[in-house]
Amino acid sequence: MESRKVKNMMFALGADLCGIASVDRFSEAPKGYHPCDVLPECKSVISFACRFPAGTIHCSSPVPYTRVRNSITAKLDQMALDFCIEMEKIGIVCVPIPVNESQWDETTGRWRSVVSLKHAAQAAGLGTIGRHSLVITPEFGSMIWLGAVLCEQELEPDERKKSICDLCGRCVEICPVHALENSEMEQMTCWEYAFGDDQKTKSWNIHCHKCRDICPYHLGTENSWTE
């Protein structure tokens, strides 16, 4: 199947971006989290993304950002599932990677997706991972949410992009818990501060996304409008 047709299928399901990576681009994946550790016959990884409404980061309430995140997670999971079903109808085996489901990696002491969605996006040419550990795309900056599908068929890969992040350090400086001072983000420090129950409203919310907000490329390099 042609890569163009694969992408068009994903676009028809609602994706704003889609790219393809060959499985040999994942040689540095941690043991147990390589695409072939999930699907042994995997030959290609299809990465896709949906645009995340930028207005949510300007709200004084955390509710819009949190609810959009929850809704877009479900949307991406459904898109991946529908894509895999359609591909099986034409005899091509694909497997969806859950968007928001992590497991504990004892080797590194970190929570991980079974295949890193961020590294899949970078390998498939959607964008590049910035200093804040978020993927930055030319079209939408970091205002995207990611999904991925593993595929047993070899597909023509997309070219990888050059780094967009210029290491300005703004995200490091603004982090209220100093989670970005080392080369690898202090994952639990970030999560324990950013996510959790609001004692006043008795609801779970995402309280912090300052590193995303402060990035000069949070809207991308091709987007002309600014706040």
Coordinates of N, CA and C in Angstrom, one line a residue:
M1 N 0.9 -1.2 0.0 CA 0.0 0.0 0.0 C 0.9 1.2 0.0
E2 N 0.5 2.2 -0.8 CA 1.3 3.5 -0.9 C 1.2 4.3 0.4
S3 N 2.3 4.9 0.8 CA 2.3 5.7 2.0 C 1.2 6.9 1.9
R4 N 1.1 7.4 0.7 CA 0.1 8.5 0.5 C -1.3 8.1 0.8
K5 N -1.6 6.8 0.5 CA -3.0 6.3 0.7 C -3.2 6.1 2.2
V6 N -2.1 5.6 2.9 CA -2.2 5.4 4.3 C -2.4 6.8 5.0
K7 N -1.7 7.8 4.6 CA -1.9 9.1 5.3 C -3.3 9.7 5.0
N8 N -3.8 9.5 3.7 CA -5.1 10.0 3.4 C -6.2 9.3 4.2
M9 N -6.0 8.1 4.5 CA -6.9 7.4 5.4 C -6.9 8.0 6.8
M10 N -5.8 8.3 7.3 CA -5.7 8.9 8.6 C -6.3 10.3 8.6
F11 N -6.0 11.1 7.6 CA -6.6 12.4 7.5 C -8.1 12.3 7.4
A12 N -8.6 11.4 6.7 CA -10.1 11.2 6.6 C -10.7 10.9 7.9
L13 N -9.9 10.3 8.8 CA -10.4 10.0 10.2 C -10.3 11.2 11.1
G14 N -9.7 12.3 10.7 CA -9.6 13.5 11.5 C -8.2 14.0 11.9
A15 N -7.2 13.3 11.4 CA -5.8 13.7 11.8 C -5.5 15.1 11.1
D16 N -4.7 15.9 11.8 CA -4.2 17.1 11.2 C -2.8 16.9 10.6
L17 N -2.1 16.0 11.2 CA -0.7 15.7 10.7 C -0.6 14.2 10.7
C18 N 0.2 13.7 9.8 CA 0.5 12.2 9.8 C 1.8 12.0 9.1
G19 N 2.6 11.1 9.6 CA 3.9 10.8 9.1 C 4.3 9.3 9.3
I20 N 5.3 8.9 8.6 CA 5.6 7.4 8.7 C 7.1 7.3 9.0
A21 N 7.4 6.4 9.9 CA 8.8 6.1 10.3 C 9.1 4.6 10.0
S22 N 10.3 4.3 9.5 CA 10.7 2.9 9.4 C 11.1 2.4 10.8
V23 N 10.9 1.1 11.0 CA 11.2 0.6 12.4 C 12.7 0.7 12.8
D24 N 13.6 0.8 11.8 CA 15.0 0.9 12.1 C 15.4 2.3 12.7
R25 N 14.4 3.2 12.8 CA 14.7 4.5 13.4 C 14.5 4.5 14.9
F26 N 14.2 3.3 15.5 CA 13.9 3.2 16.9 C 15.0 2.3 17.6
S27 N 16.2 2.4 17.1 CA 17.3 1.5 17.7 C 17.6 2.0 19.1
E28 N 17.3 3.2 19.5 CA 17.7 3.7 20.8 C 16.5 3.6 21.8
A29 N 15.5 2.9 21.4 CA 14.3 2.8 22.3 C 14.7 1.9 23.5
P30 N 14.3 2.2 24.7 CA 14.6 1.3 25.9 C 14.2 -0.1 25.7
K31 N 14.9 -1.0 26.3 CA 14.5 -2.4 26.2 C 13.1 -2.6 26.7
G32 N 12.3 -3.3 25.9 CA 10.9 -3.6 26.2 C 10.0 -2.6 25.7
Y33 N 10.5 -1.5 25.1 CA 9.6 -0.4 24.6 C 9.9 -0.1 23.1
H34 N 10.5 -1.0 22.4 CA 10.7 -0.9 21.0 C 9.5 -1.3 20.3
P35 N 9.1 -0.8 19.1 CA 7.9 -1.2 18.4 C 7.8 -2.7 18.2
C36 N 9.0 -3.4 18.0 CA 9.0 -4.8 17.8 C 8.8 -5.6 19.1
D37 N 8.9 -4.9 20.3 CA 8.6 -5.5 21.5 C 7.1 -5.6 21.7
V38 N 6.4 -4.8 21.0 CA 4.9 -4.8 21.0 C 4.4 -5.6 19.9
L39 N 4.8 -5.4 18.7 CA 4.4 -6.1 17.5 C 5.6 -6.6 16.8
P40 N 6.0 -7.9 17.0 CA 7.3 -8.5 16.6 C 7.5 -8.3 15.1
E41 N 6.5 -8.3 14.2 CA 6.7 -8.1 12.8 C 6.5 -6.7 12.3
C42 N 6.6 -5.8 13.3 CA 6.4 -4.3 12.9 C 7.5 -3.9 11.9
K43 N 7.1 -3.2 10.9 CA 8.1 -2.7 9.9 C 8.0 -1.2 9.8
S44 N 6.8 -0.6 10.1 CA 6.6 0.8 10.0 C 5.8 1.3 11.2
V45 N 6.1 2.6 11.6 CA 5.3 3.2 12.7 C 4.6 4.5 12.1
I46 N 3.3 4.5 12.2 CA 2.5 5.6 11.6 C 2.2 6.6 12.8
S47 N 2.7 7.8 12.7 CA 2.5 8.8 13.8 C 1.5 9.8 13.2
F48 N 0.5 10.2 14.1 CA -0.4 11.2 13.7 C -0.7 12.1 14.8
A49 N -1.3 13.2 14.5 CA -1.6 14.2 15.6 C -2.9 15.0 15.2
C50 N -3.5 15.5 16.3 CA -4.6 16.4 16.2 C -4.3 17.7 16.8
R51 N -4.7 18.8 16.3 CA -4.5 20.1 16.8 C -5.2 20.3 18.1
F52 N -4.5 20.9 19.1 CA -5.0 21.2 20.4 C -5.3 22.7 20.5
P53 N -6.6 23.1 20.8 CA -7.0 24.5 20.7 C -6.0 25.4 21.6
A54 N -5.4 26.3 21.0 CA -4.4 27.1 21.6 C -5.0 28.1 22.7
G55 N -6.3 28.4 22.5 CA -7.0 29.3 23.5 C -7.0 28.7 24.9
T56 N -6.9 27.4 25.0 CA -7.0 26.8 26.3 C -5.8 27.2 27.2
I57 N -4.7 27.5 26.7 CA -3.6 27.9 27.6 C -3.6 29.3 28.1
H58 N -4.6 30.1 27.6 CA -4.8 31.4 28.0 C -5.9 31.6 29.1
C59 N -6.5 30.5 29.4 CA -7.6 30.5 30.4 C -7.1 30.6 31.8
S60 N -7.8 31.4 32.7 CA -7.4 31.4 34.1 C -7.9 30.2 34.8
S61 N -8.9 29.5 34.3 CA -9.4 28.3 34.9 C -8.7 27.1 34.2
P62 N -8.3 26.0 34.9 CA -7.7 24.9 34.3 C -8.6 23.9 33.7
V63 N -9.9 24.2 33.8 CA -10.9 23.2 33.3 C -10.9 23.1 31.8
P64 N -10.9 24.1 31.0 CA -10.9 23.9 29.5 C -9.8 23.1 29.0
Y65 N -8.6 23.4 29.5 CA -7.4 22.7 29.0 C -7.5 21.2 29.4
T66 N -7.9 21.0 30.7 CA -8.0 19.6 31.2 C -9.0 18.8 30.4
R67 N -10.2 19.4 30.2 CA -11.3 18.7 29.5 C -11.0 18.4 28.0
V68 N -10.3 19.4 27.4 CA -9.9 19.2 26.0 C -8.9 18.1 25.9
R69 N -8.0 18.1 26.8 CA -7.0 17.0 26.9 C -7.7 15.6 27.0
N70 N -8.6 15.5 27.9 CA -9.4 14.3 28.0 C -10.1 13.9 26.8
S71 N -10.8 14.8 26.2 CA -11.6 14.6 25.0 C -10.7 14.2 23.8
I72 N -9.6 14.9 23.6 CA -8.7 14.6 22.4 C -8.0 13.3 22.6
T73 N -7.8 12.9 23.8 CA -7.2 11.6 24.1 C -8.1 10.5 23.6
A74 N -9.4 10.6 23.9 CA -10.4 9.6 23.5 C -10.5 9.6 22.0
K75 N -10.5 10.8 21.4 CA -10.6 11.0 19.9 C -9.5 10.3 19.2
L76 N -8.2 10.5 19.7 CA -7.1 9.9 19.0 C -7.1 8.3 19.2
D77 N -7.5 7.8 20.3 CA -7.6 6.4 20.5 C -8.6 5.8 19.6
Q78 N -9.8 6.5 19.4 CA -10.8 6.0 18.5 C -10.3 6.0 17.0
M79 N -9.6 7.1 16.7 CA -9.0 7.2 15.3 C -8.1 6.0 15.0
A80 N -7.2 5.7 16.0 CA -6.2 4.7 15.8 C -6.9 3.3 15.6
L81 N -8.0 3.1 16.5 CA -8.7 1.8 16.4 C -9.4 1.7 15.0
D82 N -10.1 2.8 14.6 CA -10.8 2.7 13.3 C -9.8 2.5 12.2
F83 N -8.7 3.1 12.3 CA -7.7 3.0 11.2 C -7.2 1.5 11.1
C84 N -6.9 0.9 12.3 CA -6.5 -0.5 12.3 C -7.5 -1.4 11.7
I85 N -8.8 -1.2 12.0 CA -9.8 -2.0 11.5 C -9.9 -1.9 10.0
E86 N -9.8 -0.7 9.5 CA -9.9 -0.5 8.0 C -8.7 -1.1 7.3
M87 N -7.5 -1.1 7.9 CA -6.3 -1.7 7.3 C -6.5 -3.2 7.3
E88 N -7.0 -3.8 8.4 CA -7.2 -5.2 8.4 C -8.2 -5.7 7.3
K89 N -9.1 -4.8 6.9 CA -10.1 -5.2 5.9 C -9.4 -5.4 4.5
I90 N -8.2 -4.8 4.4 CA -7.4 -4.9 3.1 C -6.2 -5.8 3.3
G91 N -6.2 -6.5 4.5 CA -5.2 -7.5 4.7 C -3.9 -7.1 5.3
I92 N -3.9 -5.8 5.9 CA -2.7 -5.3 6.5 C -2.8 -5.2 8.0
V93 N -2.0 -5.9 8.8 CA -2.1 -5.9 10.2 C -1.5 -4.6 10.8
C94 N -2.3 -4.0 11.7 CA -1.8 -2.8 12.4 C -2.3 -2.9 13.8
V95 N -1.6 -2.2 14.7 CA -1.9 -2.2 16.1 C -1.9 -0.8 16.7
P96 N -3.0 -0.3 17.4 CA -3.0 1.0 17.9 C -2.2 1.1 19.2
I97 N -1.5 2.2 19.4 CA -0.8 2.5 20.7 C -1.7 3.4 21.5
P98 N -2.0 3.0 22.8 CA -2.9 3.9 23.6 C -2.2 5.2 23.8
V99 N -3.0 6.3 23.8 CA -2.5 7.6 23.9 C -2.1 8.0 25.4
N100 N -2.9 7.6 26.3 CA -2.7 8.0 27.7 C -2.7 6.8 28.7
E101 N -1.8 5.9 28.4 CA -1.7 4.7 29.2 C -0.2 4.4 29.4
S102 N 0.3 4.5 30.6 CA 1.7 4.3 30.9 C 1.9 3.2 31.8
Q103 N 3.1 2.6 31.8 CA 3.5 1.5 32.7 C 4.9 1.9 33.3
W104 N 5.1 1.4 34.5 CA 6.3 1.7 35.2 C 7.5 0.9 34.6
D105 N 8.6 1.6 34.3 CA 9.8 0.9 33.8 C 10.8 0.9 35.0
E106 N 11.0 -0.3 35.6 CA 11.9 -0.4 36.7 C 13.3 -0.1 36.4
T107 N 13.7 -0.3 35.1 CA 15.1 -0.1 34.7 C 15.5 1.4 34.8
T108 N 14.6 2.2 34.4 CA 14.9 3.7 34.3 C 14.2 4.5 35.4
G109 N 13.3 3.8 36.1 CA 12.5 4.6 37.1 C 11.6 5.6 36.5
R110 N 11.0 5.3 35.4 CA 10.1 6.3 34.7 C 8.8 5.6 34.3
W111 N 7.8 6.4 34.1 CA 6.6 5.9 33.5 C 6.7 6.0 32.0
R112 N 6.3 5.0 31.2 CA 6.5 5.0 29.8 C 5.3 4.4 29.1
S113 N 5.0 5.0 27.9 CA 4.1 4.4 27.0 C 4.8 3.1 26.4
V114 N 4.0 2.1 25.9 CA 4.6 0.9 25.4 C 5.5 1.3 24.2
V115 N 5.2 2.3 23.5 CA 6.1 2.9 22.5 C 5.9 4.4 22.6
S116 N 7.1 5.1 22.7 CA 7.0 6.6 23.0 C 6.4 7.3 21.8
L117 N 5.3 8.0 22.1 CA 4.6 8.7 21.0 C 5.4 9.9 20.6
K118 N 6.1 10.5 21.5 CA 6.9 11.7 21.1 C 8.1 11.3 20.2
H119 N 8.7 10.2 20.5 CA 9.8 9.8 19.7 C 9.3 9.2 18.4
A120 N 8.1 8.6 18.4 CA 7.6 8.2 17.1 C 7.3 9.4 16.2
A121 N 6.7 10.4 16.8 CA 6.4 11.6 16.0 C 7.7 12.2 15.4
Q122 N 8.8 12.3 16.2 CA 10.0 12.8 15.7 C 10.6 11.9 14.6
A123 N 10.5 10.6 14.8 CA 11.1 9.6 13.8 C 10.3 9.7 12.5
A124 N 9.0 10.1 12.6 CA 8.1 10.1 11.4 C 8.1 11.5 10.8
G125 N 8.9 12.4 11.3 CA 9.0 13.7 10.6 C 7.9 14.7 10.9
L126 N 7.1 14.4 12.0 CA 6.1 15.4 12.3 C 6.7 16.7 12.9
G127 N 7.7 16.5 13.7 CA 8.4 17.7 14.3 C 9.6 17.2 15.1
T128 N 10.0 18.0 16.0 CA 11.2 17.6 16.8 C 10.9 17.9 18.3
I129 N 11.6 17.1 19.2 CA 11.4 17.2 20.6 C 12.2 18.4 21.1
G130 N 11.5 19.3 21.8 CA 12.2 20.5 22.3 C 12.8 20.3 23.7
R131 N 13.4 21.4 24.2 CA 14.1 21.3 25.6 C 13.1 21.0 26.6
H132 N 11.8 21.4 26.4 CA 10.7 21.1 27.4 C 10.2 19.7 27.3
S133 N 10.7 18.9 26.4 CA 10.4 17.5 26.2 C 9.1 17.3 25.4
L134 N 8.5 18.4 24.9 CA 7.4 18.3 24.0 C 7.7 18.4 22.6
V135 N 6.9 17.8 21.7 CA 7.2 17.8 20.3 C 6.7 19.1 19.7
I136 N 7.6 19.8 19.0 CA 7.2 21.0 18.3 C 7.1 20.8 16.8
T137 N 6.0 21.1 16.2 CA 5.8 20.9 14.8 C 5.8 22.3 14.1
P138 N 6.2 22.4 12.8 CA 6.2 23.7 12.1 C 4.8 24.2 12.0
E139 N 3.7 23.4 11.8 CA 2.4 23.8 11.6 C 1.7 24.4 12.8
F140 N 1.8 23.6 13.9 CA 1.0 23.9 15.1 C 1.9 24.0 16.4
G141 N 3.2 24.1 16.3 CA 4.0 24.1 17.5 C 3.8 22.9 18.3
S142 N 3.7 23.2 19.6 CA 3.5 22.1 20.6 C 2.0 21.9 20.9
M143 N 1.1 22.7 20.2 CA -0.3 22.6 20.5 C -0.9 21.5 19.7
I144 N -0.4 20.3 19.9 CA -0.9 19.0 19.3 C -1.0 18.0 20.4
W145 N -1.8 16.9 20.0 CA -1.8 15.7 20.8 C -1.5 14.6 19.9
L146 N -0.7 13.6 20.3 CA -0.1 12.5 19.5 C -0.8 11.2 19.6
G147 N -0.8 10.5 18.5 CA -1.2 9.1 18.5 C -0.2 8.3 17.6
A148 N -0.3 7.0 17.6 CA 0.6 6.2 16.8 C -0.1 4.8 16.5
V149 N 0.3 4.2 15.4 CA -0.1 2.9 15.0 C 1.1 2.1 14.5
L150 N 1.3 0.9 14.9 CA 2.3 0.0 14.4 C 1.8 -0.8 13.2
C151 N 2.6 -1.0 12.2 CA 2.2 -1.6 11.0 C 3.1 -2.7 10.6
E152 N 2.6 -3.9 10.1 CA 3.5 -5.0 9.7 C 4.0 -4.8 8.3
Q153 N 3.4 -3.8 7.5 CA 3.9 -3.6 6.2 C 4.9 -2.5 6.1
E154 N 5.9 -2.7 5.2 CA 6.9 -1.7 5.0 C 6.4 -0.6 4.2
L155 N 6.4 0.6 4.7 CA 5.9 1.8 4.0 C 7.1 2.8 3.8
E156 N 6.9 3.6 2.8 CA 8.0 4.6 2.5 C 8.0 5.6 3.7
P157 N 9.1 5.8 4.3 CA 9.2 6.8 5.5 C 9.3 8.2 5.0
D158 N 8.9 9.1 5.9 CA 9.0 10.5 5.7 C 10.4 11.0 6.2
E159 N 10.9 12.1 5.6 CA 12.1 12.7 6.0 C 12.0 13.3 7.4
R160 N 13.0 13.1 8.3 CA 13.0 13.7 9.6 C 13.3 15.2 9.5
K161 N 12.7 16.0 10.4 CA 12.9 17.4 10.4 C 14.2 17.8 11.2
K162 N 14.7 19.0 10.8 CA 15.8 19.5 11.6 C 15.2 20.1 12.9
S163 N 16.0 20.2 13.9 CA 15.5 20.7 15.2 C 14.9 22.1 15.1
I164 N 13.7 22.3 15.7 CA 13.1 23.6 15.8 C 13.5 24.3 17.0
C165 N 13.6 23.6 18.1 CA 14.0 24.3 19.4 C 15.4 24.9 19.3
D166 N 15.5 26.1 19.8 CA 16.8 26.8 19.7 C 17.5 26.8 21.1
L167 N 16.9 26.1 22.1 CA 17.5 25.9 23.4 C 17.6 27.3 24.1
C168 N 16.6 28.1 23.9 CA 16.6 29.5 24.5 C 16.5 29.4 26.1
G169 N 16.0 28.3 26.6 CA 16.1 28.1 28.1 C 14.9 28.7 28.8
R170 N 13.9 29.3 28.1 CA 12.8 29.9 28.8 C 12.0 28.9 29.6
C171 N 11.8 27.7 29.0 CA 11.0 26.7 29.7 C 11.7 26.2 31.0
V172 N 13.1 26.2 30.9 CA 13.8 25.8 32.1 C 13.6 26.8 33.2
E173 N 13.7 28.1 32.9 CA 13.6 29.2 33.8 C 12.2 29.3 34.5
I174 N 11.2 29.0 33.7 CA 9.8 29.3 34.2 C 9.3 28.1 35.0
C175 N 9.9 26.9 34.9 CA 9.3 25.8 35.6 C 9.3 26.0 37.1
P176 N 8.2 26.0 37.8 CA 8.1 26.3 39.2 C 8.7 25.2 40.1
V177 N 9.0 24.0 39.6 CA 9.6 23.0 40.4 C 10.9 22.5 39.9
H178 N 11.5 23.3 38.9 CA 12.8 23.1 38.4 C 13.0 21.7 37.8
A179 N 11.9 21.2 37.1 CA 12.0 19.8 36.6 C 12.8 19.7 35.3
L180 N 13.2 20.8 34.8 CA 13.9 20.8 33.5 C 15.4 21.2 33.6
E181 N 15.9 21.3 34.8 CA 17.3 21.7 34.9 C 18.3 20.7 34.5
N182 N 17.9 19.4 34.5 CA 18.8 18.4 34.0 C 18.4 18.1 32.5
S183 N 19.3 17.4 31.8 CA 19.0 17.1 30.4 C 17.8 16.3 30.2
E184 N 17.5 15.4 31.2 CA 16.2 14.6 31.1 C 15.2 15.2 32.1
M185 N 14.0 15.4 31.7 CA 13.0 16.0 32.6 C 12.8 15.1 33.8
E186 N 12.7 15.8 35.0 CA 12.3 15.1 36.2 C 10.8 14.8 36.2
Q187 N 10.5 13.6 35.6 CA 9.2 13.3 35.3 C 8.2 13.4 36.5
M188 N 8.5 12.7 37.6 CA 7.6 12.7 38.7 C 7.5 14.0 39.4
T189 N 8.6 14.8 39.4 CA 8.5 16.1 40.0 C 7.5 17.0 39.2
C190 N 7.6 16.9 37.9 CA 6.6 17.6 37.0 C 5.2 17.1 37.2
W191 N 5.0 15.8 37.2 CA 3.7 15.3 37.2 C 3.0 15.6 38.6
E192 N 3.7 15.4 39.6 CA 3.2 15.6 41.0 C 2.7 17.1 41.2
Y193 N 3.4 18.0 40.5 CA 3.0 19.4 40.6 C 1.9 19.8 39.7
A194 N 2.0 19.3 38.4 CA 1.1 19.7 37.3 C -0.3 19.1 37.4
F195 N -0.3 17.8 37.8 CA -1.6 17.1 37.8 C -2.1 16.7 39.2
G196 N -3.4 16.8 39.4 CA -3.9 16.4 40.6 C -5.3 17.0 41.0
D197 N -5.7 16.6 42.2 CA -7.1 17.1 42.6 C -7.0 18.5 43.1
D198 N -8.0 19.3 42.8 CA -8.1 20.6 43.3 C -9.0 20.5 44.6
Q199 N -8.4 20.9 45.7 CA -9.1 20.7 47.0 C -10.3 21.6 47.1
K200 N -10.4 22.7 46.5 CA -11.5 23.6 46.6 C -12.7 23.1 45.7
T201 N -12.4 22.7 44.5 CA -13.5 22.3 43.6 C -13.7 20.8 43.6
K202 N -12.8 20.0 44.3 CA -13.0 18.6 44.4 C -12.9 17.9 43.0
S203 N -12.1 18.4 42.1 CA -12.0 17.8 40.8 C -10.5 17.7 40.4
W204 N -10.3 16.7 39.5 CA -8.9 16.5 39.0 C -8.7 17.4 37.8
N205 N -7.5 18.1 37.8 CA -7.2 19.0 36.8 C -5.7 19.0 36.4
I206 N -5.4 19.6 35.3 CA -4.0 19.9 34.9 C -3.8 21.3 35.3
H207 N -2.9 21.5 36.3 CA -2.7 22.9 36.9 C -1.6 23.7 36.2
C208 N -0.7 23.0 35.5 CA 0.5 23.7 35.0 C 0.8 23.2 33.6
H209 N 1.1 24.2 32.7 CA 1.6 23.9 31.4 C 2.5 25.1 31.0
K210 N 3.2 25.7 32.0 CA 4.0 26.9 31.7 C 5.1 26.7 30.7
C211 N 5.7 25.5 30.7 CA 6.7 25.3 29.7 C 6.2 25.3 28.3
R212 N 5.0 24.8 28.1 CA 4.3 24.9 26.8 C 4.0 26.3 26.4
D213 N 3.5 27.1 27.4 CA 3.0 28.4 27.1 C 4.2 29.4 26.7
I214 N 5.3 29.2 27.4 CA 6.4 30.2 27.3 C 7.2 29.9 26.0
C215 N 7.1 28.8 25.4 CA 8.0 28.4 24.2 C 7.7 29.4 23.1
P216 N 8.7 30.0 22.5 CA 8.5 30.9 21.4 C 7.9 30.2 20.1
Y217 N 8.0 28.9 20.1 CA 7.5 28.2 19.0 C 6.2 27.4 19.3
H218 N 5.5 27.8 20.4 CA 4.4 27.0 20.8 C 3.2 27.0 19.8
L219 N 3.3 27.9 18.9 CA 2.3 27.9 17.7 C 2.9 27.5 16.4
G220 N 4.2 27.1 16.5 CA 4.9 26.6 15.2 C 5.6 27.8 14.5
T221 N 6.3 27.4 13.5 CA 7.1 28.3 12.7 C 6.3 28.8 11.4
E222 N 5.2 28.1 11.1 CA 4.4 28.5 9.9 C 3.1 29.2 10.3
N223 N 2.8 29.3 11.6 CA 1.6 29.9 12.0 C 1.8 31.4 12.2
S224 N 1.1 32.3 11.6 CA 1.4 33.7 11.6 C 0.6 34.4 12.7
W225 N -0.4 33.8 13.2 CA -1.2 34.6 14.3 C -0.6 34.4 15.6
T226 N -0.7 35.5 16.4 CA -0.1 35.4 17.8 C -1.2 35.9 18.7
E227 N -1.0 35.7 20.0 CA -1.9 36.2 21.0 C -1.7 37.7 21.2

